[in-house]
Amino acid sequence: MSEEMNLGLHQEFREGDIVKGTAEQVDDKAVTVSIEGAPFEGIIPISELSSLHIEKASDAISVGDVLELMITKVEDEAYVLSKRKVDALRAWDDLIAKFESGETFEAEVKDVVKGGLVVDLGVRGFVPASLVEDHFVDDFEDYKGKTVSFKITELDKEKGRLILSHRAVVEAEKASKKQKIIENISAGDVLDGKVQRLASFGAFIDLGGIDGLVHISQVAHDHVDDVSKVLAEGQAVKVKVLSVDPTNERISLSIKDTLPGPWDNIESRASKGTILSGKVRRLVTFGAFVEVFPGVEGLVHISQISHKHINTPHEALKEGQQLDVKVLDVNAADKRLSLSIKDLVDNPDKEEEFDYVLPEENKGFSFSDVIGDRLKGFIKE
């Protein structure tokens, strides 16, 4: 071939040109390809086959594959080619569009490296460990070869930087699910939930995608000092929705409103005359409030505390004291219970009852007759 013809061919195939080539020979570190219309073959170094690390060329290319390639160098009787650069060139426009639109897409995890995951999108995409899930993951080996959904969080074409996130997809899905749930519940609804987390001030309940708070005051009808003594993480519970704040995604819940009330069936449990054991909860000027059942307090009026006159309940009782009381009256509708302490205690000052029996009038006797007879005897003496 003359030098003029050779120069002419070199002008047709310049550095930067994109050509089609067929893989003729695949070695460990390079692939030899034939280029239609070219005077000689081209070589693809293993480093130019993919954006990912490849141990052997045969891991990516087989004989007979038709490839789109870029000429990176023209040498004597050989072209140095790159498949990686063509893949990147084709990929960047699509990746930029995905990044700008916030599109979610799926891709296979090609490798697990220190610090995260590697994805081949025509460009090497990296998923930092912190962006894999919205929770801590100890071992990422199970992700290799798995198809995962991603969003692009960082993109710099000039530097070839592409950062992906699966966590962003998970968080977006949860946010969407939360919104749907919060739009479909309202105050008064009774729902099934699961205790997600305990705190000193209450419990967070998972309602199937969004958490609601049961304040410690809404856990039970009786007083609760420690939520962990009543509830456990993972426990299934029924809750009533007290209020919904869609803007701040806050849901207030109550467990106690789904439980039988402390005053339910109180008339049978504390009928008039029943003697109950209770604890003095509060002392006030007019009496003492005694808790006889969890959430049920009755009033012992100051007049029912002692047979002796007392000026204040503090003279006879103290808060926290355990004692027995007698039910004087019960009003379930008004949630009132009247109690007595003194009815269960003997009165030491009670006078002996007069036990003299008057004669019956129908027997012809009168009180004056009895007294008169005794007076007569007294006079005779």
Tab-separated table of C-alpha atoms in Angstrom:
chain	number	residue	atom	x	y	z
A	1	MET	CA	0.000	0.000	0.000
A	2	SER	CA	1.415	3.412	-0.996
A	3	GLU	CA	2.202	6.046	1.636
A	4	GLU	CA	-0.432	8.356	0.099
A	5	MET	CA	-3.143	5.710	0.499
A	6	ASN	CA	-2.005	5.009	4.056
A	7	LEU	CA	-2.229	8.721	4.946
A	8	GLY	CA	-5.664	8.847	3.413
A	9	LEU	CA	-6.860	5.969	5.552
A	10	HIS	CA	-5.358	7.592	8.637
A	11	GLN	CA	-7.384	10.705	7.878
A	12	GLU	CA	-10.569	8.685	7.799
A	13	PHE	CA	-9.905	7.086	11.196
A	14	ARG	CA	-8.727	9.722	13.652
A	15	GLU	CA	-8.441	9.874	17.411
A	16	GLY	CA	-11.865	10.537	18.916
A	17	ASP	CA	-13.744	8.823	16.095
A	18	ILE	CA	-16.419	6.302	17.085
A	19	VAL	CA	-16.342	3.096	15.071
A	20	LYS	CA	-17.845	-0.374	15.095
A	21	GLY	CA	-15.578	-3.322	15.642
A	22	THR	CA	-15.974	-7.094	15.875
A	23	ALA	CA	-14.073	-9.019	18.535
A	24	GLU	CA	-11.711	-11.406	16.703
A	25	GLN	CA	-9.513	-12.523	19.584
A	26	VAL	CA	-9.962	-12.263	23.349
A	27	ASP	CA	-6.836	-12.521	25.475
A	28	ASP	CA	-6.518	-12.068	29.231
A	29	LYS	CA	-5.516	-8.403	29.083
A	30	ALA	CA	-6.732	-7.222	25.671
A	31	VAL	CA	-9.228	-7.759	22.873
A	32	THR	CA	-8.332	-7.638	19.175
A	33	VAL	CA	-11.062	-6.288	16.893
A	34	SER	CA	-11.494	-5.824	13.171
A	35	ILE	CA	-12.834	-2.463	11.990
A	36	GLU	CA	-14.767	-2.366	8.769
A	37	GLY	CA	-12.934	-0.290	6.134
A	38	ALA	CA	-9.825	0.094	8.281
A	39	PRO	CA	-6.420	-0.989	6.944
A	40	PHE	CA	-5.528	-2.807	10.140
A	41	GLU	CA	-6.990	-4.134	13.369
A	42	GLY	CA	-7.475	-2.382	16.671
A	43	ILE	CA	-6.650	-3.296	20.258
A	44	ILE	CA	-8.815	-2.700	23.316
A	45	PRO	CA	-6.733	-2.803	26.524
A	46	ILE	CA	-8.535	-4.483	29.434
A	47	SER	CA	-8.622	-1.126	31.280
A	48	GLU	CA	-10.741	0.304	28.440
A	49	LEU	CA	-13.353	-2.445	28.363
A	50	SER	CA	-15.451	-1.289	31.322
A	51	SER	CA	-15.735	1.369	33.964
A	52	LEU	CA	-15.431	-1.446	36.492
A	53	HIS	CA	-12.373	-3.482	37.389
A	54	ILE	CA	-12.092	-6.672	35.283
A	55	GLU	CA	-9.689	-9.500	36.019
A	56	LYS	CA	-9.831	-11.034	32.514
A	57	ALA	CA	-11.064	-9.583	29.222
A	58	SER	CA	-13.198	-12.675	28.704
A	59	ASP	CA	-15.265	-11.635	31.740
A	60	ALA	CA	-16.687	-8.817	29.615
A	61	ILE	CA	-16.197	-9.695	25.919
A	62	SER	CA	-16.619	-12.800	23.769
A	63	VAL	CA	-15.346	-13.519	20.252
A	64	GLY	CA	-17.842	-12.270	17.668
A	65	ASP	CA	-19.264	-9.458	19.825
A	66	VAL	CA	-19.932	-6.291	17.812
A	67	LEU	CA	-18.817	-3.274	19.805
A	68	GLU	CA	-19.108	0.474	19.574
A	69	LEU	CA	-15.630	1.875	20.201
A	70	MET	CA	-13.699	5.129	20.333
A	71	ILE	CA	-10.275	5.500	18.745
A	72	THR	CA	-8.008	6.853	21.463
A	73	LYS	CA	-4.698	6.528	19.588
A	74	VAL	CA	-3.511	5.753	16.075
A	75	GLU	CA	-0.271	3.799	15.991
A	76	ASP	CA	1.666	2.104	13.236
A	77	GLU	CA	-0.619	-0.598	11.888
A	78	ALA	CA	-2.883	-0.534	14.961
A	79	TYR	CA	-5.616	1.470	16.619
A	80	VAL	CA	-5.929	1.754	20.355
A	81	LEU	CA	-9.637	1.628	21.176
A	82	SER	CA	-11.912	2.207	24.160
A	83	LYS	CA	-15.310	0.725	24.839
A	84	ARG	CA	-15.439	2.381	28.277
A	85	LYS	CA	-15.363	5.922	26.853
A	86	VAL	CA	-18.168	5.245	24.382
A	87	ASP	CA	-20.294	3.712	27.156
A	88	ALA	CA	-19.654	6.773	29.303
A	89	LEU	CA	-20.384	9.164	26.450
A	90	ARG	CA	-23.710	7.476	25.786
A	91	ALA	CA	-24.510	7.220	29.508
A	92	TRP	CA	-23.847	10.771	30.711
A	93	ASP	CA	-26.745	12.406	28.874
A	94	ASP	CA	-29.153	9.860	30.309
A	95	LEU	CA	-27.632	10.146	33.792
A	96	ILE	CA	-27.849	13.938	33.754
A	97	ALA	CA	-31.529	13.693	32.804
A	98	LYS	CA	-32.170	11.226	35.640
A	99	PHE	CA	-30.320	13.449	38.106
A	100	GLU	CA	-32.213	16.598	37.150
A	101	SER	CA	-35.615	14.903	37.268
A	102	GLY	CA	-34.916	12.945	40.465
A	103	GLU	CA	-35.897	9.745	38.659
A	104	THR	CA	-35.744	6.410	40.444
A	105	PHE	CA	-34.235	3.570	38.418
A	106	GLU	CA	-32.998	0.028	38.934
A	107	ALA	CA	-29.482	-1.293	38.430
A	108	GLU	CA	-27.463	-4.347	39.356
A	109	VAL	CA	-24.859	-4.124	42.082
A	110	LYS	CA	-21.665	-5.280	40.363
A	111	ASP	CA	-19.293	-5.237	43.289
A	112	VAL	CA	-18.923	-4.680	47.016
A	113	VAL	CA	-15.912	-2.604	48.005
A	114	LYS	CA	-14.651	-1.013	51.171
A	115	GLY	CA	-17.063	1.746	52.052
A	116	GLY	CA	-19.983	0.786	49.834
A	117	LEU	CA	-21.304	-0.677	46.573
A	118	VAL	CA	-20.321	-0.300	42.909
A	119	VAL	CA	-22.840	-0.060	40.053
A	120	ASP	CA	-22.102	-0.001	36.299
A	121	LEU	CA	-24.265	2.523	34.460
A	122	GLY	CA	-21.874	3.011	31.597
A	123	VAL	CA	-20.138	5.128	34.185
A	124	ARG	CA	-18.899	3.748	37.473
A	125	GLY	CA	-21.479	4.625	40.100
A	126	PHE	CA	-20.611	4.450	43.785
A	127	VAL	CA	-23.059	3.927	46.651
A	128	PRO	CA	-21.509	4.953	49.999
A	129	ALA	CA	-22.367	2.666	52.922
A	130	SER	CA	-24.356	5.462	54.565
A	131	LEU	CA	-26.589	5.722	51.480
A	132	VAL	CA	-27.400	2.024	51.078
A	133	GLU	CA	-30.231	1.820	53.629
A	134	ASP	CA	-31.911	4.044	56.184
A	135	HIS	CA	-30.575	1.755	58.919
A	136	PHE	CA	-27.185	0.299	59.798
A	137	VAL	CA	-26.020	-2.628	57.647
A	138	ASP	CA	-23.168	-4.731	58.998
A	139	ASP	CA	-22.396	-6.834	55.881
A	140	PHE	CA	-23.032	-5.808	52.257
A	141	GLU	CA	-22.045	-9.103	50.585
A	142	ASP	CA	-25.681	-10.074	50.010
A	143	TYR	CA	-26.109	-7.021	47.766
A	144	LYS	CA	-23.662	-8.245	45.109
A	145	GLY	CA	-25.559	-9.287	41.978
A	146	LYS	CA	-28.797	-7.920	43.391
A	147	THR	CA	-30.945	-5.452	41.430
A	148	VAL	CA	-31.619	-2.398	43.569
A	149	SER	CA	-33.485	0.876	43.029
A	150	PHE	CA	-31.433	4.081	43.126
A	151	LYS	CA	-31.489	7.841	42.820
A	152	ILE	CA	-28.518	9.964	41.777
A	153	THR	CA	-27.465	12.287	44.606
A	154	GLU	CA	-24.232	13.706	43.112
A	155	LEU	CA	-23.048	14.018	39.511
A	156	ASP	CA	-19.933	15.661	38.036
A	157	LYS	CA	-19.301	14.742	34.406
A	158	GLU	CA	-15.947	16.541	34.234
A	159	LYS	CA	-14.571	14.614	37.201
A	160	GLY	CA	-16.404	11.410	36.297
A	161	ARG	CA	-18.071	11.436	39.722
A	162	LEU	CA	-21.388	9.614	40.132
A	163	ILE	CA	-22.871	9.011	43.609
A	164	LEU	CA	-26.006	6.896	43.994
A	165	SER	CA	-28.368	6.345	46.898
A	166	HIS	CA	-30.802	3.563	47.682
A	167	ARG	CA	-31.541	5.184	51.038
A	168	ALA	CA	-33.083	8.176	49.239
A	169	VAL	CA	-35.498	5.792	47.480
A	170	VAL	CA	-36.440	4.089	50.753
A	171	GLU	CA	-37.017	7.411	52.499
A	172	ALA	CA	-39.103	8.743	49.610
A	173	GLU	CA	-41.255	5.597	49.640
A	174	LYS	CA	-41.758	5.874	53.396
A	175	ALA	CA	-42.652	9.553	53.102
A	176	SER	CA	-45.230	8.743	50.429
A	177	LYS	CA	-46.660	5.937	52.538
A	178	LYS	CA	-46.803	8.223	55.583
A	179	GLN	CA	-48.697	10.833	53.610
A	180	LYS	CA	-51.268	8.310	52.421
A	181	ILE	CA	-51.783	6.944	55.930
A	182	ILE	CA	-52.081	10.354	57.555
A	183	GLU	CA	-54.626	11.438	54.927
A	184	ASN	CA	-56.826	8.444	55.696
A	185	ILE	CA	-57.029	8.574	59.489
A	186	SER	CA	-58.874	11.007	61.725
A	187	ALA	CA	-59.543	11.642	65.390
A	188	GLY	CA	-61.711	8.932	66.901
A	189	ASP	CA	-60.435	6.091	64.708
A	190	VAL	CA	-59.452	2.887	66.509
A	191	LEU	CA	-56.427	1.230	64.888
A	192	ASP	CA	-54.142	-1.749	65.342
A	193	GLY	CA	-50.493	-0.943	65.922
A	194	LYS	CA	-47.214	-2.234	67.270
A	195	VAL	CA	-44.983	-0.689	69.937
A	196	GLN	CA	-41.999	0.645	67.991
A	197	ARG	CA	-40.041	2.418	70.709
A	198	LEU	CA	-40.370	3.291	74.397
A	199	ALA	CA	-39.454	6.634	75.924
A	200	SER	CA	-39.684	8.136	79.404
A	201	PHE	CA	-42.663	10.238	78.288
A	202	GLY	CA	-44.587	7.531	76.436
A	203	ALA	CA	-44.482	5.018	73.570
A	204	PHE	CA	-44.199	5.357	69.796
A	205	ILE	CA	-46.640	3.100	67.972
A	206	ASP	CA	-46.101	1.907	64.373
A	207	LEU	CA	-49.356	2.242	62.476
A	208	GLY	CA	-48.009	0.506	59.365
A	209	GLY	CA	-45.671	3.134	57.971
A	210	ILE	CA	-46.012	6.062	60.336
A	211	ASP	CA	-45.504	6.351	64.086
A	212	GLY	CA	-47.925	7.891	66.542
A	213	LEU	CA	-47.244	8.834	70.169
A	214	VAL	CA	-49.075	7.461	73.172
A	215	HIS	CA	-48.243	9.868	75.995
A	216	ILE	CA	-47.555	8.216	79.361
A	217	SER	CA	-50.851	9.649	80.641
A	218	GLN	CA	-52.699	7.735	77.894
A	219	VAL	CA	-51.131	4.316	78.480
A	220	ALA	CA	-53.537	3.063	81.165
A	221	HIS	CA	-56.388	4.220	83.364
A	222	ASP	CA	-54.285	3.961	86.504
A	223	HIS	CA	-51.173	6.041	87.124
A	224	VAL	CA	-48.055	4.849	85.249
A	225	ASP	CA	-44.552	5.886	86.393
A	226	ASP	CA	-42.562	3.648	84.044
A	227	VAL	CA	-43.888	2.831	80.556
A	228	SER	CA	-41.617	-0.221	80.273
A	229	LYS	CA	-43.515	-1.871	83.125
A	230	VAL	CA	-46.713	-1.766	81.067
A	231	LEU	CA	-45.557	-2.047	77.423
A	232	ALA	CA	-42.772	-3.833	75.523
A	233	GLU	CA	-41.231	-3.138	72.117
A	234	GLY	CA	-42.897	-5.265	69.445
A	235	GLN	CA	-46.093	-5.640	71.463
A	236	ALA	CA	-49.325	-5.487	69.448
A	237	VAL	CA	-51.749	-2.875	70.776
A	238	LYS	CA	-55.046	-1.264	69.884
A	239	VAL	CA	-55.061	2.530	69.924
A	240	LYS	CA	-57.529	5.350	69.527
A	241	VAL	CA	-56.559	8.423	67.493
A	242	LEU	CA	-56.832	11.557	69.629
A	243	SER	CA	-55.568	14.099	67.077
A	244	VAL	CA	-53.829	14.320	63.695
A	245	ASP	CA	-51.412	17.041	62.535
A	246	PRO	CA	-50.718	16.376	58.819
A	247	THR	CA	-48.339	19.327	58.457
A	248	ASN	CA	-45.942	18.103	61.132
A	249	GLU	CA	-46.838	14.424	60.653
A	250	ARG	CA	-47.818	14.052	64.294
A	251	ILE	CA	-50.451	11.653	65.530
A	252	SER	CA	-51.545	11.550	69.174
A	253	LEU	CA	-52.875	8.199	70.349
A	254	SER	CA	-54.429	6.608	73.406
A	255	ILE	CA	-54.340	3.036	74.587
A	256	LYS	CA	-56.424	3.577	77.702
A	257	ASP	CA	-59.384	4.830	75.644
A	258	THR	CA	-59.614	1.382	74.045
A	259	LEU	CA	-59.619	-0.407	77.414
A	260	PRO	CA	-62.639	-0.973	79.681
A	261	GLY	CA	-63.136	2.143	81.825
A	262	PRO	CA	-62.363	1.946	85.535
A	263	TRP	CA	-65.958	2.935	86.290
A	264	ASP	CA	-67.473	0.234	84.084
A	265	ASN	CA	-69.732	-2.092	86.120
A	266	ILE	CA	-68.834	-0.108	89.241
A	267	GLU	CA	-72.309	-0.661	90.724
A	268	SER	CA	-71.725	-4.404	90.838
A	269	ARG	CA	-68.130	-4.132	92.028
A	270	ALA	CA	-68.832	-1.512	94.672
A	271	SER	CA	-72.460	-1.887	95.621
A	272	LYS	CA	-73.839	-0.139	98.697
A	273	GLY	CA	-72.569	-1.781	101.876
A	274	THR	CA	-69.539	-3.401	100.195
A	275	ILE	CA	-66.296	-3.288	102.158
A	276	LEU	CA	-63.249	-2.488	100.015
A	277	SER	CA	-59.544	-2.065	100.554
A	278	GLY	CA	-58.002	1.157	99.267
A	279	LYS	CA	-55.216	3.698	99.464
A	280	VAL	CA	-55.493	7.322	100.498
A	281	ARG	CA	-54.495	9.322	97.438
A	282	ARG	CA	-55.376	12.897	98.456
A	283	LEU	CA	-56.348	14.760	101.590
A	284	VAL	CA	-58.507	17.887	101.244
A	285	THR	CA	-60.212	20.115	103.787
A	286	PHE	CA	-63.554	18.330	103.433
A	287	GLY	CA	-62.323	14.737	103.409
A	288	ALA	CA	-60.078	12.131	101.810
A	289	PHE	CA	-60.040	10.576	98.360
A	290	VAL	CA	-59.384	6.843	98.527
A	291	GLU	CA	-58.531	4.745	95.455
A	292	VAL	CA	-60.421	1.447	95.694
A	293	PHE	CA	-59.791	0.244	92.112
A	294	PRO	CA	-57.211	1.431	89.526
A	295	GLY	CA	-58.574	4.758	88.327
A	296	VAL	CA	-61.519	4.764	90.764
A	297	GLU	CA	-61.427	7.092	93.743
A	298	GLY	CA	-64.161	7.575	96.295
A	299	LEU	CA	-64.656	10.338	98.838
A	300	VAL	CA	-64.617	9.743	102.569
A	301	HIS	CA	-66.246	12.913	103.874
A	302	ILE	CA	-64.622	14.361	106.985
A	303	SER	CA	-67.736	13.381	108.934
A	304	GLN	CA	-67.177	9.725	107.934
A	305	ILE	CA	-63.515	9.493	108.949
A	306	SER	CA	-63.809	9.129	112.724
A	307	HIS	CA	-66.377	8.897	115.495
A	308	LYS	CA	-64.449	11.649	117.237
A	309	HIS	CA	-64.693	15.220	116.033
A	310	ILE	CA	-61.695	16.219	113.873
A	311	ASN	CA	-60.937	19.600	112.372
A	312	THR	CA	-59.006	18.297	109.333
A	313	PRO	CA	-58.543	14.846	107.729
A	314	HIS	CA	-54.791	15.189	108.408
A	315	GLU	CA	-55.478	14.540	112.117
A	316	ALA	CA	-56.534	10.960	111.370
A	317	LEU	CA	-55.121	10.018	107.949
A	318	LYS	CA	-52.041	10.386	105.764
A	319	GLU	CA	-51.529	10.061	102.007
A	320	GLY	CA	-50.477	6.567	100.899
A	321	GLN	CA	-52.170	4.926	103.872
A	322	GLN	CA	-53.853	1.564	103.228
A	323	LEU	CA	-57.232	1.047	104.874
A	324	ASP	CA	-60.658	-0.529	104.555
A	325	VAL	CA	-63.724	1.503	103.627
A	326	LYS	CA	-67.429	0.857	103.398
A	327	VAL	CA	-69.470	1.959	100.394
A	328	LEU	CA	-72.265	4.315	101.422
A	329	ASP	CA	-73.449	5.265	97.968
A	330	VAL	CA	-72.439	4.758	94.310
A	331	ASN	CA	-73.340	6.933	91.312
A	332	ALA	CA	-71.960	5.435	88.096
A	333	ALA	CA	-73.316	8.207	85.853
A	334	ASP	CA	-71.504	10.952	87.763
A	335	LYS	CA	-68.565	8.701	88.702
A	336	ARG	CA	-69.060	9.337	92.389
A	337	LEU	CA	-68.431	6.978	95.236
A	338	SER	CA	-69.239	7.854	98.859
A	339	LEU	CA	-67.230	5.934	101.443
A	340	SER	CA	-66.981	5.610	105.188
A	341	ILE	CA	-64.160	4.628	107.505
A	342	LYS	CA	-65.921	5.113	110.844
A	343	ASP	CA	-68.702	2.631	109.946
A	344	LEU	CA	-66.082	-0.104	110.205
A	345	VAL	CA	-64.813	1.061	113.597
A	346	ASP	CA	-66.550	0.647	116.981
A	347	ASN	CA	-67.626	3.849	118.718
A	348	PRO	CA	-66.047	3.858	122.186
A	349	ASP	CA	-68.291	6.668	123.426
A	350	LYS	CA	-71.560	5.088	122.373
A	351	GLU	CA	-74.081	5.010	125.320
A	352	GLU	CA	-75.580	1.753	126.429
A	353	GLU	CA	-79.010	1.274	124.971
A	354	PHE	CA	-82.044	1.477	127.268
A	355	ASP	CA	-83.362	-2.096	127.475
A	356	TYR	CA	-86.398	-1.698	129.763
A	357	VAL	CA	-89.520	-3.038	128.092
A	358	LEU	CA	-92.745	-1.151	128.727
A	359	PRO	CA	-95.817	-3.252	129.592
A	360	GLU	CA	-98.199	-3.699	126.772
A	361	GLU	CA	-101.290	-1.574	126.944
A	362	ASN	CA	-103.599	-4.397	125.879
A	363	LYS	CA	-102.683	-6.297	129.059
A	364	GLY	CA	-104.247	-3.564	131.228
A	365	PHE	CA	-101.034	-2.087	132.588
A	366	SER	CA	-99.703	1.423	132.329
A	367	PHE	CA	-96.432	3.015	133.229
A	368	SER	CA	-98.106	4.883	136.074
A	369	ASP	CA	-99.473	1.609	137.417
A	370	VAL	CA	-96.007	0.120	137.640
A	371	ILE	CA	-94.517	3.194	139.225
A	372	GLY	CA	-97.516	3.558	141.580
A	373	ASP	CA	-97.202	0.010	142.878
A	374	ARG	CA	-93.544	0.511	143.646
A	375	LEU	CA	-94.254	3.809	145.416
A	376	LYS	CA	-96.886	2.133	147.566
A	377	GLY	CA	-94.417	-0.447	148.677
A	378	PHE	CA	-91.909	2.205	149.485
A	379	ILE	CA	-94.459	4.122	151.649
A	380	LYS	CA	-95.488	0.980	153.601
A	381	GLU	CA	-91.905	0.391	154.435
